[in-house]
Every structure is written in structure tokens, then in C-alpha cells.
C-alpha positions as protocol buffer text, in pm:
chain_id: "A"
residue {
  index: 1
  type: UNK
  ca { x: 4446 y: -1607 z: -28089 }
}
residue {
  index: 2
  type: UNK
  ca { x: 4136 y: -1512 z: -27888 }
}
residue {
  index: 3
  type: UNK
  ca { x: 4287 y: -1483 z: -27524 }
}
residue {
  index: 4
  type: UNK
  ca { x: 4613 y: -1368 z: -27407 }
}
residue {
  index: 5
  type: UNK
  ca { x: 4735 y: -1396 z: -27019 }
}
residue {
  index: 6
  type: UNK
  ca { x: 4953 y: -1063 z: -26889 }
}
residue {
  index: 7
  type: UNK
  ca { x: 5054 y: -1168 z: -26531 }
}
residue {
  index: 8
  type: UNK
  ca { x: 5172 y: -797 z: -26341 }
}
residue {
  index: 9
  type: UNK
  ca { x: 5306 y: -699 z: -26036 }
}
residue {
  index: 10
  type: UNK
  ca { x: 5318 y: -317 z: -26116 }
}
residue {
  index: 11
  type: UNK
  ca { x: 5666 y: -374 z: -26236 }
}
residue {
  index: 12
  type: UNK
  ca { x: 5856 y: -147 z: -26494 }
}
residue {
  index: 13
  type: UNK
  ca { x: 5910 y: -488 z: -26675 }
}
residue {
  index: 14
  type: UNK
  ca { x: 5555 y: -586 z: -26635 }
}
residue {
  index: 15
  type: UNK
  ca { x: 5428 y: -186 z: -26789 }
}
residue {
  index: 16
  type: UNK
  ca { x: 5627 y: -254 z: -27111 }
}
residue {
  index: 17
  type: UNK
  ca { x: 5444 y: -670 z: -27171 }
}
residue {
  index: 18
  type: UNK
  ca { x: 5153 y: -471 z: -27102 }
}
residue {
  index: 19
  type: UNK
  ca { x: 5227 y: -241 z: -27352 }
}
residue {
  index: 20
  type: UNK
  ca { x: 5326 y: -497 z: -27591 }
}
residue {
  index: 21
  type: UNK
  ca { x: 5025 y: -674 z: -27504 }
}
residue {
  index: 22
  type: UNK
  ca { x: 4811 y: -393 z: -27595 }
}
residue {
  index: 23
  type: UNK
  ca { x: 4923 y: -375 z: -27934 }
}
residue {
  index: 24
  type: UNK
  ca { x: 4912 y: -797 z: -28008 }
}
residue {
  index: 25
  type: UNK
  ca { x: 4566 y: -730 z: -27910 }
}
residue {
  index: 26
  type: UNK
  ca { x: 4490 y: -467 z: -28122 }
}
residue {
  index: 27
  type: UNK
  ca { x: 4650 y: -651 z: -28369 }
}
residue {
  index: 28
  type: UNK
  ca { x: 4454 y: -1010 z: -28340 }
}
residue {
  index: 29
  type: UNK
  ca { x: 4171 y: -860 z: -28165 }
}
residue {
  index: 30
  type: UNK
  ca { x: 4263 y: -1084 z: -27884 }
}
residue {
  index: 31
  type: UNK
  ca { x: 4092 y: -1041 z: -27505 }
}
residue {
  index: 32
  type: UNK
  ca { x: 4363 y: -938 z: -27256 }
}
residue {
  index: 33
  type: UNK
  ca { x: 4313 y: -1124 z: -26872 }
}
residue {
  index: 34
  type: UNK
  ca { x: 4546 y: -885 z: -26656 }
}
residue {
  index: 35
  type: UNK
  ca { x: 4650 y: -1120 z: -26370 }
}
residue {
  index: 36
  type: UNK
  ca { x: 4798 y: -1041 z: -25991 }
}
residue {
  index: 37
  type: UNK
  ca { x: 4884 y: -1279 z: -25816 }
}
residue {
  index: 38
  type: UNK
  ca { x: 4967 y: -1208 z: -25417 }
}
residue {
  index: 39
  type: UNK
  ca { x: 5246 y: -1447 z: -25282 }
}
residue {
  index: 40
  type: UNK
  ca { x: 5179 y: -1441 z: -24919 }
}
residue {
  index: 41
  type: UNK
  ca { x: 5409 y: -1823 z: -24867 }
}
residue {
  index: 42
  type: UNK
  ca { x: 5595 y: -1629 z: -24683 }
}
residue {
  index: 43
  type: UNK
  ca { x: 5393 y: -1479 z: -24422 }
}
residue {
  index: 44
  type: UNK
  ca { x: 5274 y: -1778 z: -24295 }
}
residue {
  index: 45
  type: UNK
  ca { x: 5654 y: -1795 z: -24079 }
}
residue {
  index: 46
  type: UNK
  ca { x: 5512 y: -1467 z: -23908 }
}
residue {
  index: 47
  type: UNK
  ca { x: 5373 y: -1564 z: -23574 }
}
residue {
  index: 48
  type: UNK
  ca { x: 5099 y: -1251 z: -23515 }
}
residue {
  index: 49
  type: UNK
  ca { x: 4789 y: -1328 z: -23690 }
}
residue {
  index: 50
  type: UNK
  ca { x: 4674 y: -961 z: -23741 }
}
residue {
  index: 51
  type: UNK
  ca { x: 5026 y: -862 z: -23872 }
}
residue {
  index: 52
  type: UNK
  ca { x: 4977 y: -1125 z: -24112 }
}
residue {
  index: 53
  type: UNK
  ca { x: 4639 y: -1022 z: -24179 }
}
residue {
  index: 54
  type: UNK
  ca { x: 4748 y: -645 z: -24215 }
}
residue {
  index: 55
  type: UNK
  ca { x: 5050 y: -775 z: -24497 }
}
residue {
  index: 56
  type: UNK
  ca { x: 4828 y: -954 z: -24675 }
}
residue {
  index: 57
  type: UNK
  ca { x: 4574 y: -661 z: -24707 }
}
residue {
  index: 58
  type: UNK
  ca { x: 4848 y: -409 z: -24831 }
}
residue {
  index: 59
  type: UNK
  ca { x: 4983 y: -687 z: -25086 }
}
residue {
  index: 60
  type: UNK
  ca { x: 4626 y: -703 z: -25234 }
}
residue {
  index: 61
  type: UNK
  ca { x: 4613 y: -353 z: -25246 }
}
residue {
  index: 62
  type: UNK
  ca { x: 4931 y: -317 z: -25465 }
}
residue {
  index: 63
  type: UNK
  ca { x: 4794 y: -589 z: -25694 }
}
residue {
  index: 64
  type: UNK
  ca { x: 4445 y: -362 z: -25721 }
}
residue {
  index: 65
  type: UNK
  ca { x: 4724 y: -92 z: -25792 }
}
residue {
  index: 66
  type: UNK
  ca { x: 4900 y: -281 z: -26023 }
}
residue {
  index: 67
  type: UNK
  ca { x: 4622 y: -354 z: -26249 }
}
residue {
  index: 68
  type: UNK
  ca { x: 4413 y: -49 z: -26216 }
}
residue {
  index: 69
  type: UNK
  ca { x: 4735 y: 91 z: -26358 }
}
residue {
  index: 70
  type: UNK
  ca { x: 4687 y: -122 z: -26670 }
}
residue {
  index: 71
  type: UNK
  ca { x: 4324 y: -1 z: -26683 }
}
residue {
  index: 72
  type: UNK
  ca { x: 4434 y: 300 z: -26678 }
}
residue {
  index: 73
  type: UNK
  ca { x: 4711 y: 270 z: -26933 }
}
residue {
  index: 74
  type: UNK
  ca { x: 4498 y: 109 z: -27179 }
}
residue {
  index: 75
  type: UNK
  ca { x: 4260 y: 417 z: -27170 }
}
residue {
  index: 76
  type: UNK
  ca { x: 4481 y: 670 z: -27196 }
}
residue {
  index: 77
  type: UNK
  ca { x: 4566 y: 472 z: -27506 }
}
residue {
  index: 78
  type: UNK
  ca { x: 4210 y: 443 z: -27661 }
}
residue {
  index: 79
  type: UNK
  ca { x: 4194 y: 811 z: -27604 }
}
residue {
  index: 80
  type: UNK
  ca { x: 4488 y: 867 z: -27843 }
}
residue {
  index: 81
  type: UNK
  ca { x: 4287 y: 672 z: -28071 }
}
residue {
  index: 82
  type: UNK
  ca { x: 4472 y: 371 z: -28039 }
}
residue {
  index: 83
  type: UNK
  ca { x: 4338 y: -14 z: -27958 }
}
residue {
  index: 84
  type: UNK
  ca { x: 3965 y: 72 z: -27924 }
}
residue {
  index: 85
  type: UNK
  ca { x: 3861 y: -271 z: -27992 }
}
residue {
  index: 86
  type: UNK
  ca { x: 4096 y: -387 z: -27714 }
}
residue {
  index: 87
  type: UNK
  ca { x: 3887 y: -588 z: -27435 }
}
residue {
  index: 88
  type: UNK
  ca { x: 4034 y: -682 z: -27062 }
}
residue {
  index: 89
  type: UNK
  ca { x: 3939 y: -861 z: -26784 }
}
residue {
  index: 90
  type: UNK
  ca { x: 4124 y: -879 z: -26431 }
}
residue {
  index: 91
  type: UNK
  ca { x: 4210 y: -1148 z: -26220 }
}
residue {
  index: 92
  type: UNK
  ca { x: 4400 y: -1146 z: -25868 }
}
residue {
  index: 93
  type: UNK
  ca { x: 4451 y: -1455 z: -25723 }
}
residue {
  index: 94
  type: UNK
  ca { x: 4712 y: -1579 z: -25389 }
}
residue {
  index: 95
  type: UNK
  ca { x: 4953 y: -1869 z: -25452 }
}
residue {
  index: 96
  type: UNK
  ca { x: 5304 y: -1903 z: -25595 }
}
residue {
  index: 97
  type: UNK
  ca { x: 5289 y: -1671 z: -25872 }
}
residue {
  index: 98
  type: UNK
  ca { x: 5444 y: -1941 z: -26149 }
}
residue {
  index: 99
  type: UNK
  ca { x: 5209 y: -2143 z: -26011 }
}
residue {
  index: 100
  type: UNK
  ca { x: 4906 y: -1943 z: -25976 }
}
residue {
  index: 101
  type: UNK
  ca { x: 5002 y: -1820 z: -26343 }
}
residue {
  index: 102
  type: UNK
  ca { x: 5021 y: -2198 z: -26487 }
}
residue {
  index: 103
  type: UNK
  ca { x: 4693 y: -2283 z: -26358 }
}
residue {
  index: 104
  type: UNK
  ca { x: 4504 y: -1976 z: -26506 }
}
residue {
  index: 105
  type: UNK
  ca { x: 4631 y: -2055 z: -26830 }
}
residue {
  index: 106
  type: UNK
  ca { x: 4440 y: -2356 z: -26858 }
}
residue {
  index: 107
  type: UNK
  ca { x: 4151 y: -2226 z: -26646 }
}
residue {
  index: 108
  type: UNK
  ca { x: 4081 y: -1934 z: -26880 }
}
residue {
  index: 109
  type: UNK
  ca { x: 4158 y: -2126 z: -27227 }
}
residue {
  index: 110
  type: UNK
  ca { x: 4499 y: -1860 z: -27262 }
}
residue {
  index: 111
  type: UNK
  ca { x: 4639 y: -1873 z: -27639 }
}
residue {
  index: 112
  type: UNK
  ca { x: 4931 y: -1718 z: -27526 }
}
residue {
  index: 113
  type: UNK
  ca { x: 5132 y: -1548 z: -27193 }
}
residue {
  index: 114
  type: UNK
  ca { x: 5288 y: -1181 z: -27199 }
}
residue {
  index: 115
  type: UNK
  ca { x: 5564 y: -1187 z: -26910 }
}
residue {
  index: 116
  type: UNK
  ca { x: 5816 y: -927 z: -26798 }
}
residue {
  index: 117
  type: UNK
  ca { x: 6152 y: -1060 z: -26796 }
}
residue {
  index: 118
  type: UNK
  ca { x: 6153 y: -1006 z: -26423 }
}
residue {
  index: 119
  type: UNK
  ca { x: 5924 y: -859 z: -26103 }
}
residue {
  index: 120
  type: UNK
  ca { x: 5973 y: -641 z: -25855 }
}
residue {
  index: 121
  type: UNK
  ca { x: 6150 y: -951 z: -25691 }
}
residue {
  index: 122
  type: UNK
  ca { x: 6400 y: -966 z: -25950 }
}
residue {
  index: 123
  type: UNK
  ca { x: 6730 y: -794 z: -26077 }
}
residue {
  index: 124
  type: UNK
  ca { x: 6775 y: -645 z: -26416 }
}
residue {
  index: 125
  type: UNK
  ca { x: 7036 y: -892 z: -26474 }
}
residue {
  index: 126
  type: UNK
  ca { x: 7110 y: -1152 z: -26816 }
}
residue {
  index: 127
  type: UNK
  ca { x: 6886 y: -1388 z: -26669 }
}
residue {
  index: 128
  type: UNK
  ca { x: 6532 y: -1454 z: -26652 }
}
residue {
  index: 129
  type: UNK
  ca { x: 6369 y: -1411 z: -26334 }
}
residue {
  index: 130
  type: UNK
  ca { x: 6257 y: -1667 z: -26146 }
}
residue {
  index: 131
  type: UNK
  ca { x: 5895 y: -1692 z: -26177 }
}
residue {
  index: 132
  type: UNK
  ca { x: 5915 y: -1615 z: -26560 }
}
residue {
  index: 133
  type: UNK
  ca { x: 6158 y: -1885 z: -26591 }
}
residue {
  index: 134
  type: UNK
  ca { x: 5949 y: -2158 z: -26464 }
}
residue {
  index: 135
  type: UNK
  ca { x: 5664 y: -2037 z: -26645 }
}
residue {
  index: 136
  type: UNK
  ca { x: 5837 y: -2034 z: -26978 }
}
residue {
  index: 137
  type: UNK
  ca { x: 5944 y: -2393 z: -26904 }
}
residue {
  index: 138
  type: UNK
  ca { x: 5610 y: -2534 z: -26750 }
}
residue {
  index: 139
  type: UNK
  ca { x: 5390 y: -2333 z: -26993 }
}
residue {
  index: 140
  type: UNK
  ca { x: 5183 y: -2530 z: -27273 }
}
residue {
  index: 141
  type: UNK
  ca { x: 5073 y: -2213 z: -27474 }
}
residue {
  index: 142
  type: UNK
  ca { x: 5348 y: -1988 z: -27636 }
}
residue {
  index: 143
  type: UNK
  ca { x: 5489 y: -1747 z: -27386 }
}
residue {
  index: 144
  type: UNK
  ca { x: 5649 y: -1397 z: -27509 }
}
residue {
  index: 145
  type: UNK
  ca { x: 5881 y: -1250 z: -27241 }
}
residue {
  index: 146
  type: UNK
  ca { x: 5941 y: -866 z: -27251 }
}
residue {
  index: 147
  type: UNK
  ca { x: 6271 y: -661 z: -27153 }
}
């Protein structure tokens, strides 16, 4: 395994894959690509341009949030003396997040997907939320969803 995929939205579900992804790459000394993706479907419905202007900038900013948290995780980890041969690179792209997350697998040669169970978008419920669902089915690479 030389490449795993950790799609985040800042979630609490999305912290603990990262986590988890941390140590797989520690382990296999796998590359991590941190990916946000910014679903902004919906704001095309809104009829004032610069609102939808001013939504989208605030949803990029919580994806820069979300993985700058994940930097910032991953350090605070290599200063306990943990993962130091753990590499990252970060991606945020717009689009339907299962989407948006099928595509990068095969654009960036992913060996294998770290998901949360669910988003922000989703309840902690039984079931798999929705965009980890459809990537677990469409997926061609294993996937490991985290609780």
C-alpha cells in the first residue's frame, strides 16, 4: 500500500479515520491525501449571486479548517514521537462529495479509502451515512469505514 485517501469534513467521525489513518500509515509507510470536498449543489437554488458567492467562501474555509486540523493532529503526534515517517498531501475539491471522492481515487492511484461512518450531515445512527455508503459500494480499492 503506497497511497491511502482520508476524505474529512472536520467531523468527530472523520478525527478518529484520521487517526486510524495515521497509524496504517505508520504502519505500511503509506502517503496520506487528506481530501475536502465542498458540496455547494445546493446553493445554486439561491437566487443572489454574492450570497452564493459569500457561502461558498465560508464552506471552503471550513474545509481549509478541516484539514489544517489534520495537519495539525498529525504533528502533535510526531512530536510525541509517534509516525515520523508519516507523509500527507491535501486536496479540496467542489462536487458531490461521493462523487468528488470516487474520482480522486483513481486520479491519485489510492490503494485504499479511510471514511468516517458519517459527516457532519449525518446522524450517529446504525446506518452508514450517505456519502460513505455510496462510496463503499462504488469504490474499486478497499475502503475501511471508522465509528
Amino acid at each position: 500500500m503506497t497511497r491511502i485517501l482520508l476524505p474529512t469534513d472536520g467531523s468527530k467521525q472523520a478525527e478518529r479515520a484520521g487517526e486510524y489513518a495515521i497509524s496504517l500509515a505508520d504502519i505500511s509507510g503509506a502517503e496520506i491525501i487528506v481530501l475536502n470536498v465542498i458540496d455547494i449543489h445546493y446553493l445554486d437554488a439561491l437566487p443572489q449571486e454574492d450570497l452564493r458567492k459569500k457561502l461558498e467562501e465560508e464552506l471552503r474555509a471550513q474545509g481549509q479548517r478541516a484539514v489544517e486540523r489534520f495537519r495539525e493532529k498529525l504533528e502533535e503526534t510526531q512530536c510525541s514521537g509517534l509516525c515520523k515517517n508519516v507523509t500527507f498531501t491535501t486536496l479540496i475539491k467542489k462536487g458531490n462529495p461521493a462523487d468528488v471522492i470516487i474520482k480522486t481515487i483513481d486520479e491519485e492511484q489510492i490503494d485504499q479509502v479511510v471514511i468516517g461512518k458519517s459527516g457532519k450531515h449525518g446522524l450517529d445512527r446504525l446506518i452508514l451515512g450517505r456519502t460513505t455508503d455510496r462510496v463503499v459500494r462504488k469504490a474499486k480499492v478497499p475502503v475501511n469505514v471508522i465509528s
